[in-house]
């Protein structure tokens, strides 16, 4: 089995290219509107605070175990730090899109009985992307989203284990990909050891490797044709 994050661990050099890749991204999401978001602090990190983000956190918590929830929260906070420490990203990324996509990126790991998210034949990333899009469309604030923002969330989740593609997509897609990679221990400019440790203390990485391996085994058993050898 060779999944994307088995390979992303060998792609640390690509992560260091992120600042130049973001500058090279043409157009991004088009005309960007800076929204006056409220803020809150989690594990020492200042993050945007909207009803949709809060609902996404609750939704992810309902459909994931402690391991999954801690992973997605660490990924969001690490990605947020990456954005905050990079002027280009800070001034251009849609922070709500980044938050929602990262928080919901592993809905395809939902192991609840008769989960409506998990298909027998699609890759888990696609299951998660579809579930996240449906969640946004069902929320009163998400109903106001345009097609472009929905597509960014879908792409960011569907490609989150494909850095060779995601790192050449829109800035939001790139940031989601790298934030998740950071939780796998890949260093990136702008995130200090102290910041990383504070996040890990709030959302522990207990038995991370073994729990991740268990999840991959479950996917192989649940949907072998869309798990084995499908990522590069």
PDB file of C-alpha atoms in Angstrom:
ATOM      1  CA  UNK A   1       0.000   0.000   0.000  1.00  0.00           C
ATOM      2  CA  UNK A   2       1.273   3.462  -0.869  1.00  0.00           C
ATOM      3  CA  UNK A   3      -0.957   6.293   0.305  1.00  0.00           C
ATOM      4  CA  UNK A   4      -0.269   9.967  -0.192  1.00  0.00           C
ATOM      5  CA  UNK A   5       1.005  10.599   3.309  1.00  0.00           C
ATOM      6  CA  UNK A   6       3.395   7.696   3.065  1.00  0.00           C
ATOM      7  CA  UNK A   7       4.918   9.606   0.199  1.00  0.00           C
ATOM      8  CA  UNK A   8       4.484  13.142   1.544  1.00  0.00           C
ATOM      9  CA  UNK A   9       6.969  12.300   4.266  1.00  0.00           C
ATOM     10  CA  UNK A  10       9.622  12.195   1.531  1.00  0.00           C
ATOM     11  CA  UNK A  11       8.527  15.524   0.096  1.00  0.00           C
ATOM     12  CA  UNK A  12       9.835  17.856   2.799  1.00  0.00           C
ATOM     13  CA  UNK A  13      11.901  19.701   0.212  1.00  0.00           C
ATOM     14  CA  UNK A  14       8.712  20.647  -1.620  1.00  0.00           C
ATOM     15  CA  UNK A  15       7.312  22.244   1.517  1.00  0.00           C
ATOM     16  CA  UNK A  16      10.206  24.684   1.646  1.00  0.00           C
ATOM     17  CA  UNK A  17       9.165  25.867  -1.808  1.00  0.00           C
ATOM     18  CA  UNK A  18       5.745  27.001  -0.609  1.00  0.00           C
ATOM     19  CA  UNK A  19       6.514  30.744  -0.484  1.00  0.00           C
ATOM     20  CA  UNK A  20       7.656  30.732  -4.114  1.00  0.00           C
ATOM     21  CA  UNK A  21       4.766  28.517  -5.164  1.00  0.00           C
ATOM     22  CA  UNK A  22       2.245  30.867  -3.612  1.00  0.00           C
ATOM     23  CA  UNK A  23       3.766  33.816  -5.396  1.00  0.00           C
ATOM     24  CA  UNK A  24       3.575  31.881  -8.633  1.00  0.00           C
ATOM     25  CA  UNK A  25      -0.089  30.958  -8.217  1.00  0.00           C
ATOM     26  CA  UNK A  26      -1.986  33.000 -10.753  1.00  0.00           C
ATOM     27  CA  UNK A  27      -5.372  34.364  -9.916  1.00  0.00           C
ATOM     28  CA  UNK A  28      -5.954  32.419  -6.718  1.00  0.00           C
ATOM     29  CA  UNK A  29      -9.672  32.700  -6.009  1.00  0.00           C
ATOM     30  CA  UNK A  30     -10.002  35.759  -8.189  1.00  0.00           C
ATOM     31  CA  UNK A  31     -11.144  38.987  -6.586  1.00  0.00           C
ATOM     32  CA  UNK A  32     -10.571  38.506  -2.885  1.00  0.00           C
ATOM     33  CA  UNK A  33     -12.746  40.095  -0.253  1.00  0.00           C
ATOM     34  CA  UNK A  34     -11.221  40.548   3.184  1.00  0.00           C
ATOM     35  CA  UNK A  35     -13.984  39.675   5.612  1.00  0.00           C
ATOM     36  CA  UNK A  36     -13.991  41.235   9.099  1.00  0.00           C
ATOM     37  CA  UNK A  37     -13.950  37.956  11.004  1.00  0.00           C
ATOM     38  CA  UNK A  38     -14.162  37.699  14.751  1.00  0.00           C
ATOM     39  CA  UNK A  39     -11.200  35.963  16.348  1.00  0.00           C
ATOM     40  CA  UNK A  40     -10.644  33.529  19.196  1.00  0.00           C
ATOM     41  CA  UNK A  41      -7.554  31.862  20.603  1.00  0.00           C
ATOM     42  CA  UNK A  42      -6.965  28.109  20.657  1.00  0.00           C
ATOM     43  CA  UNK A  43      -3.700  26.695  22.026  1.00  0.00           C
ATOM     44  CA  UNK A  44      -2.154  30.140  21.742  1.00  0.00           C
ATOM     45  CA  UNK A  45      -3.135  30.531  18.089  1.00  0.00           C
ATOM     46  CA  UNK A  46      -5.486  33.312  16.975  1.00  0.00           C
ATOM     47  CA  UNK A  47      -8.057  31.819  14.595  1.00  0.00           C
ATOM     48  CA  UNK A  48     -11.099  33.125  12.758  1.00  0.00           C
ATOM     49  CA  UNK A  49     -14.388  32.498  14.528  1.00  0.00           C
ATOM     50  CA  UNK A  50     -17.631  32.086  12.584  1.00  0.00           C
ATOM     51  CA  UNK A  51     -20.814  30.103  13.257  1.00  0.00           C
ATOM     52  CA  UNK A  52     -19.988  27.874  10.292  1.00  0.00           C
ATOM     53  CA  UNK A  53     -16.521  27.079  11.640  1.00  0.00           C
ATOM     54  CA  UNK A  54     -17.959  26.306  15.083  1.00  0.00           C
ATOM     55  CA  UNK A  55     -20.547  24.037  13.479  1.00  0.00           C
ATOM     56  CA  UNK A  56     -17.838  22.310  11.440  1.00  0.00           C
ATOM     57  CA  UNK A  57     -15.869  21.607  14.615  1.00  0.00           C
ATOM     58  CA  UNK A  58     -18.934  20.047  16.241  1.00  0.00           C
ATOM     59  CA  UNK A  59     -19.685  18.059  13.096  1.00  0.00           C
ATOM     60  CA  UNK A  60     -16.129  16.733  12.896  1.00  0.00           C
ATOM     61  CA  UNK A  61     -16.237  15.833  16.595  1.00  0.00           C
ATOM     62  CA  UNK A  62     -19.467  13.902  16.116  1.00  0.00           C
ATOM     63  CA  UNK A  63     -18.029  11.914  13.224  1.00  0.00           C
ATOM     64  CA  UNK A  64     -14.508  11.242  14.448  1.00  0.00           C
ATOM     65  CA  UNK A  65     -12.735   9.685  17.397  1.00  0.00           C
ATOM     66  CA  UNK A  66     -10.250  11.505  19.627  1.00  0.00           C
ATOM     67  CA  UNK A  67      -7.350  10.615  17.343  1.00  0.00           C
ATOM     68  CA  UNK A  68      -9.040  12.073  14.268  1.00  0.00           C
ATOM     69  CA  UNK A  69     -10.357  15.173  16.027  1.00  0.00           C
ATOM     70  CA  UNK A  70      -6.992  16.016  17.561  1.00  0.00           C
ATOM     71  CA  UNK A  71      -5.329  15.532  14.173  1.00  0.00           C
ATOM     72  CA  UNK A  72      -7.675  17.859  12.304  1.00  0.00           C
ATOM     73  CA  UNK A  73      -7.447  20.526  15.001  1.00  0.00           C
ATOM     74  CA  UNK A  74      -3.647  20.410  15.025  1.00  0.00           C
ATOM     75  CA  UNK A  75      -3.645  20.604  11.234  1.00  0.00           C
ATOM     76  CA  UNK A  76      -5.894  23.674  11.282  1.00  0.00           C
ATOM     77  CA  UNK A  77      -3.828  25.473  13.903  1.00  0.00           C
ATOM     78  CA  UNK A  78      -0.511  24.634  12.242  1.00  0.00           C
ATOM     79  CA  UNK A  79      -1.837  25.775   8.884  1.00  0.00           C
ATOM     80  CA  UNK A  80      -3.090  28.976  10.487  1.00  0.00           C
ATOM     81  CA  UNK A  81       0.379  29.682  11.882  1.00  0.00           C
ATOM     82  CA  UNK A  82       1.875  29.103   8.457  1.00  0.00           C
ATOM     83  CA  UNK A  83      -0.546  31.657   7.014  1.00  0.00           C
ATOM     84  CA  UNK A  84       0.027  34.189   9.781  1.00  0.00           C
ATOM     85  CA  UNK A  85       3.793  34.058   9.351  1.00  0.00           C
ATOM     86  CA  UNK A  86       3.684  34.548   5.574  1.00  0.00           C
ATOM     87  CA  UNK A  87       2.604  37.974   4.323  1.00  0.00           C
ATOM     88  CA  UNK A  88       1.480  36.694   0.927  1.00  0.00           C
ATOM     89  CA  UNK A  89      -0.725  34.028   2.474  1.00  0.00           C
ATOM     90  CA  UNK A  90      -1.998  36.303   5.241  1.00  0.00           C
ATOM     91  CA  UNK A  91      -3.214  38.915   2.780  1.00  0.00           C
ATOM     92  CA  UNK A  92      -4.812  36.600   0.230  1.00  0.00           C
ATOM     93  CA  UNK A  93      -6.152  33.373   1.700  1.00  0.00           C
ATOM     94  CA  UNK A  94      -9.845  32.956   2.474  1.00  0.00           C
ATOM     95  CA  UNK A  95      -9.468  32.020   6.132  1.00  0.00           C
ATOM     96  CA  UNK A  96     -12.936  30.539   6.504  1.00  0.00           C
ATOM     97  CA  UNK A  97     -12.398  28.277   3.497  1.00  0.00           C
ATOM     98  CA  UNK A  98      -9.065  27.178   4.938  1.00  0.00           C
ATOM     99  CA  UNK A  99     -10.627  26.476   8.338  1.00  0.00           C
ATOM    100  CA  UNK A 100     -13.635  24.542   7.055  1.00  0.00           C
ATOM    101  CA  UNK A 101     -11.602  22.447   4.621  1.00  0.00           C
ATOM    102  CA  UNK A 102      -9.019  21.501   7.225  1.00  0.00           C
ATOM    103  CA  UNK A 103     -11.506  20.766   9.987  1.00  0.00           C
ATOM    104  CA  UNK A 104     -13.603  18.526   7.718  1.00  0.00           C
ATOM    105  CA  UNK A 105     -10.818  16.923   5.693  1.00  0.00           C
ATOM    106  CA  UNK A 106     -11.092  13.482   7.311  1.00  0.00           C
ATOM    107  CA  UNK A 107     -14.844  12.909   7.288  1.00  0.00           C
ATOM    108  CA  UNK A 108     -13.996   9.963   5.051  1.00  0.00           C
ATOM    109  CA  UNK A 109     -12.578   8.262   8.156  1.00  0.00           C
ATOM    110  CA  UNK A 110     -16.006   8.117   9.808  1.00  0.00           C
ATOM    111  CA  UNK A 111     -16.312   4.629  11.313  1.00  0.00           C
ATOM    112  CA  UNK A 112     -19.802   4.994  12.743  1.00  0.00           C
ATOM    113  CA  UNK A 113     -22.213   2.234  11.798  1.00  0.00           C
ATOM    114  CA  UNK A 114     -23.890   2.785   8.434  1.00  0.00           C
ATOM    115  CA  UNK A 115     -22.053   6.062   7.892  1.00  0.00           C
ATOM    116  CA  UNK A 116     -23.560   8.028   5.038  1.00  0.00           C
ATOM    117  CA  UNK A 117     -20.110   9.432   4.236  1.00  0.00           C
ATOM    118  CA  UNK A 118     -18.140   6.267   3.586  1.00  0.00           C
ATOM    119  CA  UNK A 119     -18.652   4.673   0.188  1.00  0.00           C
ATOM    120  CA  UNK A 120     -17.518   1.181  -0.814  1.00  0.00           C
ATOM    121  CA  UNK A 121     -15.664   2.338  -3.899  1.00  0.00           C
ATOM    122  CA  UNK A 122     -14.484   5.967  -3.672  1.00  0.00           C
ATOM    123  CA  UNK A 123     -11.217   7.112  -2.134  1.00  0.00           C
ATOM    124  CA  UNK A 124     -11.686   8.361   1.414  1.00  0.00           C
ATOM    125  CA  UNK A 125     -10.538  11.831   0.346  1.00  0.00           C
ATOM    126  CA  UNK A 126     -13.416  12.044  -2.149  1.00  0.00           C
ATOM    127  CA  UNK A 127     -15.886  10.767   0.434  1.00  0.00           C
ATOM    128  CA  UNK A 128     -14.698  13.524   2.768  1.00  0.00           C
ATOM    129  CA  UNK A 129     -14.888  16.209   0.094  1.00  0.00           C
ATOM    130  CA  UNK A 130     -18.461  15.278  -0.779  1.00  0.00           C
ATOM    131  CA  UNK A 131     -19.501  15.138   2.882  1.00  0.00           C
ATOM    132  CA  UNK A 132     -17.939  18.540   3.583  1.00  0.00           C
ATOM    133  CA  UNK A 133     -19.670  20.132   0.612  1.00  0.00           C
ATOM    134  CA  UNK A 134     -23.017  18.686   1.701  1.00  0.00           C
ATOM    135  CA  UNK A 135     -22.441  19.981   5.233  1.00  0.00           C
ATOM    136  CA  UNK A 136     -21.747  23.517   3.994  1.00  0.00           C
ATOM    137  CA  UNK A 137     -24.805  23.488   1.748  1.00  0.00           C
ATOM    138  CA  UNK A 138     -26.996  22.393   4.660  1.00  0.00           C
ATOM    139  CA  UNK A 139     -25.884  25.210   6.993  1.00  0.00           C
ATOM    140  CA  UNK A 140     -27.733  28.532   6.919  1.00  0.00           C
ATOM    141  CA  UNK A 141     -24.491  30.462   6.460  1.00  0.00           C
ATOM    142  CA  UNK A 142     -23.069  27.919   4.054  1.00  0.00           C
ATOM    143  CA  UNK A 143     -26.087  28.426   1.808  1.00  0.00           C
ATOM    144  CA  UNK A 144     -24.664  31.902   1.100  1.00  0.00           C
ATOM    145  CA  UNK A 145     -21.386  30.516  -0.228  1.00  0.00           C
ATOM    146  CA  UNK A 146     -20.733  30.834  -3.933  1.00  0.00           C
ATOM    147  CA  UNK A 147     -19.675  27.916  -6.116  1.00  0.00           C
ATOM    148  CA  UNK A 148     -16.032  28.995  -6.071  1.00  0.00           C
ATOM    149  CA  UNK A 149     -15.669  28.729  -2.297  1.00  0.00           C
ATOM    150  CA  UNK A 150     -17.394  25.346  -2.289  1.00  0.00           C
ATOM    151  CA  UNK A 151     -15.044  24.132  -5.001  1.00  0.00           C
ATOM    152  CA  UNK A 152     -11.988  25.268  -3.051  1.00  0.00           C
ATOM    153  CA  UNK A 153     -13.108  23.242  -0.042  1.00  0.00           C
ATOM    154  CA  UNK A 154     -13.841  20.221  -2.225  1.00  0.00           C
ATOM    155  CA  UNK A 155     -10.482  20.415  -3.989  1.00  0.00           C
ATOM    156  CA  UNK A 156      -8.516  20.999  -0.781  1.00  0.00           C
ATOM    157  CA  UNK A 157     -10.001  17.893   0.824  1.00  0.00           C
ATOM    158  CA  UNK A 158      -9.948  15.669  -2.251  1.00  0.00           C
ATOM    159  CA  UNK A 159      -6.282  16.524  -2.890  1.00  0.00           C
ATOM    160  CA  UNK A 160      -5.003  16.643   0.667  1.00  0.00           C
ATOM    161  CA  UNK A 161      -2.914  13.484   0.200  1.00  0.00           C
ATOM    162  CA  UNK A 162      -1.671  14.553  -3.234  1.00  0.00           C
ATOM    163  CA  UNK A 163       0.986  17.235  -2.639  1.00  0.00           C
ATOM    164  CA  UNK A 164       2.385  16.873  -6.153  1.00  0.00           C
ATOM    165  CA  UNK A 165      -0.918  18.344  -7.357  1.00  0.00           C
ATOM    166  CA  UNK A 166      -2.193  20.339  -4.377  1.00  0.00           C
ATOM    167  CA  UNK A 167       0.938  22.480  -4.063  1.00  0.00           C
ATOM    168  CA  UNK A 168       0.273  23.872  -7.541  1.00  0.00           C
ATOM    169  CA  UNK A 169      -3.387  24.656  -6.897  1.00  0.00           C
ATOM    170  CA  UNK A 170      -4.977  27.749  -5.316  1.00  0.00           C
ATOM    171  CA  UNK A 171      -3.480  29.160  -2.147  1.00  0.00           C
ATOM    172  CA  UNK A 172      -6.232  27.745   0.043  1.00  0.00           C
ATOM    173  CA  UNK A 173      -5.633  24.251  -1.323  1.00  0.00           C
ATOM    174  CA  UNK A 174      -1.896  24.617  -0.788  1.00  0.00           C
ATOM    175  CA  UNK A 175      -2.284  25.846   2.782  1.00  0.00           C
ATOM    176  CA  UNK A 176      -4.623  23.009   3.741  1.00  0.00           C
ATOM    177  CA  UNK A 177      -2.202  20.461   2.288  1.00  0.00           C
ATOM    178  CA  UNK A 178       0.831  21.870   4.056  1.00  0.00           C
ATOM    179  CA  UNK A 179      -0.960  22.354   7.381  1.00  0.00           C
ATOM    180  CA  UNK A 180      -1.913  18.681   7.373  1.00  0.00           C
ATOM    181  CA  UNK A 181       1.623  17.689   6.383  1.00  0.00           C
ATOM    182  CA  UNK A 182       2.958  19.700   9.317  1.00  0.00           C
ATOM    183  CA  UNK A 183       1.044  17.438  11.668  1.00  0.00           C
ATOM    184  CA  UNK A 184       3.028  14.539  10.242  1.00  0.00           C
ATOM    185  CA  UNK A 185       6.200  16.236  11.438  1.00  0.00           C
ATOM    186  CA  UNK A 186       7.331  17.940   8.244  1.00  0.00           C
ATOM    187  CA  UNK A 187       9.030  21.277   9.071  1.00  0.00           C
ATOM    188  CA  UNK A 188       7.949  24.476   7.362  1.00  0.00           C
ATOM    189  CA  UNK A 189       9.028  28.103   7.603  1.00  0.00           C
ATOM    190  CA  UNK A 190       7.308  30.122  10.298  1.00  0.00           C
ATOM    191  CA  UNK A 191       6.181  27.498  12.803  1.00  0.00           C
ATOM    192  CA  UNK A 192       8.405  27.415  15.871  1.00  0.00           C
ATOM    193  CA  UNK A 193       9.069  24.446  18.122  1.00  0.00           C
ATOM    194  CA  UNK A 194       7.306  26.289  20.944  1.00  0.00           C
ATOM    195  CA  UNK A 195       4.174  26.862  18.858  1.00  0.00           C
ATOM    196  CA  UNK A 196       4.150  23.245  17.731  1.00  0.00           C
ATOM    197  CA  UNK A 197       4.535  22.005  21.309  1.00  0.00           C
ATOM    198  CA  UNK A 198       1.703  24.207  22.604  1.00  0.00           C
ATOM    199  CA  UNK A 199      -0.669  22.816  19.982  1.00  0.00           C
ATOM    200  CA  UNK A 200       0.370  19.231  20.684  1.00  0.00           C
ATOM    201  CA  UNK A 201      -0.216  19.787  24.395  1.00  0.00           C
ATOM    202  CA  UNK A 202      -3.771  20.998  23.776  1.00  0.00           C
ATOM    203  CA  UNK A 203      -4.497  18.306  21.177  1.00  0.00           C
ATOM    204  CA  UNK A 204      -2.194  15.371  22.041  1.00  0.00           C
ATOM    205  CA  UNK A 205      -0.511  13.162  19.455  1.00  0.00           C
ATOM    206  CA  UNK A 206      -0.730  10.053  21.643  1.00  0.00           C
ATOM    207  CA  UNK A 207      -0.050   6.885  19.623  1.00  0.00           C
ATOM    208  CA  UNK A 208      -0.314   8.934  16.432  1.00  0.00           C
ATOM    209  CA  UNK A 209       1.628   6.550  14.198  1.00  0.00           C
ATOM    210  CA  UNK A 210      -0.133   3.407  15.379  1.00  0.00           C
ATOM    211  CA  UNK A 211      -3.582   5.019  15.195  1.00  0.00           C
ATOM    212  CA  UNK A 212      -2.879   6.306  11.691  1.00  0.00           C
ATOM    213  CA  UNK A 213      -1.751   2.835  10.622  1.00  0.00           C
ATOM    214  CA  UNK A 214      -4.921   1.339  12.114  1.00  0.00           C
ATOM    215  CA  UNK A 215      -6.983   3.782  10.070  1.00  0.00           C
ATOM    216  CA  UNK A 216      -5.165   2.840   6.874  1.00  0.00           C
ATOM    217  CA  UNK A 217      -5.726  -0.859   7.600  1.00  0.00           C
ATOM    218  CA  UNK A 218      -9.427  -0.166   8.133  1.00  0.00           C
ATOM    219  CA  UNK A 219      -9.586   1.622   4.777  1.00  0.00           C
ATOM    220  CA  UNK A 220      -7.873  -1.309   3.066  1.00  0.00           C
ATOM    221  CA  UNK A 221     -10.411  -3.669   4.573  1.00  0.00           C
ATOM    222  CA  UNK A 222     -13.388  -1.410   3.873  1.00  0.00           C
ATOM    223  CA  UNK A 223     -12.566  -0.253   0.344  1.00  0.00           C
ATOM    224  CA  UNK A 224      -9.531  -2.120  -1.005  1.00  0.00           C
ATOM    225  CA  UNK A 225      -9.973  -1.153  -4.657  1.00  0.00           C
ATOM    226  CA  UNK A 226      -9.822   2.572  -3.881  1.00  0.00           C
ATOM    227  CA  UNK A 227      -7.106   2.358  -1.229  1.00  0.00           C
ATOM    228  CA  UNK A 228      -4.276   0.126  -2.426  1.00  0.00           C
ATOM    229  CA  UNK A 229      -1.879   1.872  -4.786  1.00  0.00           C
ATOM    230  CA  UNK A 230      -4.187   4.784  -5.557  1.00  0.00           C
ATOM    231  CA  UNK A 231      -2.039   7.687  -4.302  1.00  0.00           C
ATOM    232  CA  UNK A 232       1.279   8.959  -5.572  1.00  0.00           C
TER     233      UNK A 232
END
